[in-house]
Amino acid sequence: MAIDTNMVKKIAFLSRLRVSEDKIADTEKEFNNILKWIEQLKDVDTANVEPLESVNEEALRLREDVVDDGNQRDAVLANAPDAEYGYFVVPKVVE
């Protein structure tokens, strides 16, 4: 499938890209080069290649679940501009 000037304009419109008139010919060539490269990928023999679940085969290291010094409501509320009954007070935004 070859890309022509009208297809470039349509792709640009659908993807909300602004391509100036002097760049349409260059963009057309670039799209066609990409399609040629994709056609080359079809020739690669992948018969004996196992599909990947992930590119990264390593498992993530998990951090230990350590109890910290939580339960500091008063210290946290000391930073608030206004607090009442142990909660932050914010301006009403919905009537």
PDB file of C-alpha atoms in Angstrom:
ATOM      1  CA  MET A   1       0.000   0.000   0.000  1.00  0.00           C
ATOM      2  CA  ALA A   2       1.520   3.294  -1.051  1.00  0.00           C
ATOM      3  CA  ILE A   3       0.783   6.597   0.604  1.00  0.00           C
ATOM      4  CA  ASP A   4      -0.119   9.491  -1.665  1.00  0.00           C
ATOM      5  CA  THR A   5      -0.594  13.209  -1.018  1.00  0.00           C
ATOM      6  CA  ASN A   6      -4.303  12.883  -0.244  1.00  0.00           C
ATOM      7  CA  MET A   7      -3.606  10.098   2.264  1.00  0.00           C
ATOM      8  CA  VAL A   8      -0.965  12.253   3.989  1.00  0.00           C
ATOM      9  CA  LYS A   9      -3.495  15.068   4.343  1.00  0.00           C
ATOM     10  CA  LYS A  10      -6.113  12.663   5.689  1.00  0.00           C
ATOM     11  CA  ILE A  11      -3.700  11.131   8.205  1.00  0.00           C
ATOM     12  CA  ALA A  12      -2.610  14.596   9.314  1.00  0.00           C
ATOM     13  CA  PHE A  13      -6.239  15.660   9.752  1.00  0.00           C
ATOM     14  CA  LEU A  14      -7.218  12.530  11.690  1.00  0.00           C
ATOM     15  CA  SER A  15      -4.184  12.755  13.969  1.00  0.00           C
ATOM     16  CA  ARG A  16      -4.662  16.512  14.450  1.00  0.00           C
ATOM     17  CA  LEU A  17      -1.204  17.285  13.072  1.00  0.00           C
ATOM     18  CA  ARG A  18      -0.433  20.451  11.163  1.00  0.00           C
ATOM     19  CA  VAL A  19       1.653  19.586   8.096  1.00  0.00           C
ATOM     20  CA  SER A  20       2.501  22.576   5.937  1.00  0.00           C
ATOM     21  CA  GLU A  21       2.103  22.284   2.175  1.00  0.00           C
ATOM     22  CA  ASP A  22       5.862  22.370   1.574  1.00  0.00           C
ATOM     23  CA  LYS A  23       6.369  19.406   3.952  1.00  0.00           C
ATOM     24  CA  ILE A  24       3.673  17.118   2.508  1.00  0.00           C
ATOM     25  CA  ALA A  25       5.997  15.624  -0.134  1.00  0.00           C
ATOM     26  CA  ASP A  26       8.662  14.889   2.497  1.00  0.00           C
ATOM     27  CA  THR A  27       6.060  13.379   4.812  1.00  0.00           C
ATOM     28  CA  GLU A  28       4.760  11.203   1.963  1.00  0.00           C
ATOM     29  CA  LYS A  29       8.281   9.869   1.332  1.00  0.00           C
ATOM     30  CA  GLU A  30       8.772   9.228   5.045  1.00  0.00           C
ATOM     31  CA  PHE A  31       5.481   7.317   5.344  1.00  0.00           C
ATOM     32  CA  ASN A  32       6.375   5.190   2.318  1.00  0.00           C
ATOM     33  CA  ASN A  33       9.821   4.451   3.789  1.00  0.00           C
ATOM     34  CA  ILE A  34       8.168   3.296   7.008  1.00  0.00           C
ATOM     35  CA  LEU A  35       5.830   1.026   5.053  1.00  0.00           C
ATOM     36  CA  LYS A  36       8.800  -0.466   3.164  1.00  0.00           C
ATOM     37  CA  TRP A  37      10.512  -1.196   6.450  1.00  0.00           C
ATOM     38  CA  ILE A  38       7.371  -2.907   7.758  1.00  0.00           C
ATOM     39  CA  GLU A  39       7.269  -5.033   4.610  1.00  0.00           C
ATOM     40  CA  GLN A  40      10.864  -6.120   5.335  1.00  0.00           C
ATOM     41  CA  LEU A  41       9.775  -7.264   8.806  1.00  0.00           C
ATOM     42  CA  LYS A  42       7.329  -9.698   7.203  1.00  0.00           C
ATOM     43  CA  ASP A  43      10.314 -11.580   5.733  1.00  0.00           C
ATOM     44  CA  VAL A  44      11.844 -12.325   9.147  1.00  0.00           C
ATOM     45  CA  ASP A  45      11.527 -16.002  10.120  1.00  0.00           C
ATOM     46  CA  THR A  46       9.957 -16.172  13.588  1.00  0.00           C
ATOM     47  CA  ALA A  47       8.839 -19.817  13.467  1.00  0.00           C
ATOM     48  CA  ASN A  48      11.059 -20.985  16.347  1.00  0.00           C
ATOM     49  CA  VAL A  49      10.829 -17.845  18.478  1.00  0.00           C
ATOM     50  CA  GLU A  50       8.781 -18.032  21.659  1.00  0.00           C
ATOM     51  CA  PRO A  51       6.453 -15.080  22.202  1.00  0.00           C
ATOM     52  CA  LEU A  52       7.411 -12.727  25.018  1.00  0.00           C
ATOM     53  CA  GLU A  53       5.177 -11.784  27.893  1.00  0.00           C
ATOM     54  CA  SER A  54       7.481  -8.895  28.649  1.00  0.00           C
ATOM     55  CA  VAL A  55      10.678  -7.478  27.218  1.00  0.00           C
ATOM     56  CA  ASN A  56      12.101  -7.367  30.712  1.00  0.00           C
ATOM     57  CA  GLU A  57      12.577 -10.892  32.077  1.00  0.00           C
ATOM     58  CA  GLU A  58      13.655  -9.816  35.549  1.00  0.00           C
ATOM     59  CA  ALA A  59      11.265  -9.720  38.463  1.00  0.00           C
ATOM     60  CA  LEU A  60      10.923  -6.501  40.384  1.00  0.00           C
ATOM     61  CA  ARG A  61      12.424  -6.414  43.820  1.00  0.00           C
ATOM     62  CA  LEU A  62       9.816  -5.684  46.441  1.00  0.00           C
ATOM     63  CA  ARG A  63      10.539  -3.540  49.437  1.00  0.00           C
ATOM     64  CA  GLU A  64       9.838  -4.920  52.873  1.00  0.00           C
ATOM     65  CA  ASP A  65       6.617  -3.881  54.493  1.00  0.00           C
ATOM     66  CA  VAL A  66       7.894  -1.956  57.494  1.00  0.00           C
ATOM     67  CA  VAL A  67       5.750  -0.186  60.032  1.00  0.00           C
ATOM     68  CA  ASP A  68       6.732   3.468  60.209  1.00  0.00           C
ATOM     69  CA  ASP A  69       5.895   6.286  62.566  1.00  0.00           C
ATOM     70  CA  GLY A  70       2.434   6.980  61.158  1.00  0.00           C
ATOM     71  CA  ASN A  71      -0.513   8.299  63.132  1.00  0.00           C
ATOM     72  CA  GLN A  72       0.773  11.886  63.223  1.00  0.00           C
ATOM     73  CA  ARG A  73      -2.499  13.650  62.572  1.00  0.00           C
ATOM     74  CA  ASP A  74      -1.699  16.678  64.687  1.00  0.00           C
ATOM     75  CA  ALA A  75       1.716  17.218  63.075  1.00  0.00           C
ATOM     76  CA  VAL A  76       0.191  16.966  59.590  1.00  0.00           C
ATOM     77  CA  LEU A  77      -2.704  19.276  60.412  1.00  0.00           C
ATOM     78  CA  ALA A  78      -0.245  21.832  61.804  1.00  0.00           C
ATOM     79  CA  ASN A  79       0.762  22.504  58.168  1.00  0.00           C
ATOM     80  CA  ALA A  80      -2.819  23.120  57.053  1.00  0.00           C
ATOM     81  CA  PRO A  81      -4.064  26.690  56.636  1.00  0.00           C
ATOM     82  CA  ASP A  82      -7.275  25.701  58.455  1.00  0.00           C
ATOM     83  CA  ALA A  83      -8.299  22.537  60.295  1.00  0.00           C
ATOM     84  CA  GLU A  84     -11.390  21.587  62.241  1.00  0.00           C
ATOM     85  CA  TYR A  85     -12.347  18.384  64.113  1.00  0.00           C
ATOM     86  CA  GLY A  86      -9.138  16.688  62.957  1.00  0.00           C
ATOM     87  CA  TYR A  87      -9.743  17.344  59.238  1.00  0.00           C
ATOM     88  CA  PHE A  88      -8.530  19.817  56.626  1.00  0.00           C
ATOM     89  CA  VAL A  89     -10.963  22.668  55.997  1.00  0.00           C
ATOM     90  CA  VAL A  90     -11.242  23.648  52.351  1.00  0.00           C
ATOM     91  CA  PRO A  91     -13.427  26.224  50.630  1.00  0.00           C
ATOM     92  CA  LYS A  92     -16.776  25.004  49.362  1.00  0.00           C
ATOM     93  CA  VAL A  93     -16.638  24.567  45.586  1.00  0.00           C
ATOM     94  CA  VAL A  94     -20.012  22.955  44.821  1.00  0.00           C
ATOM     95  CA  GLU A  95     -23.336  24.508  45.734  1.00  0.00           C
TER      96      GLU A  95
END
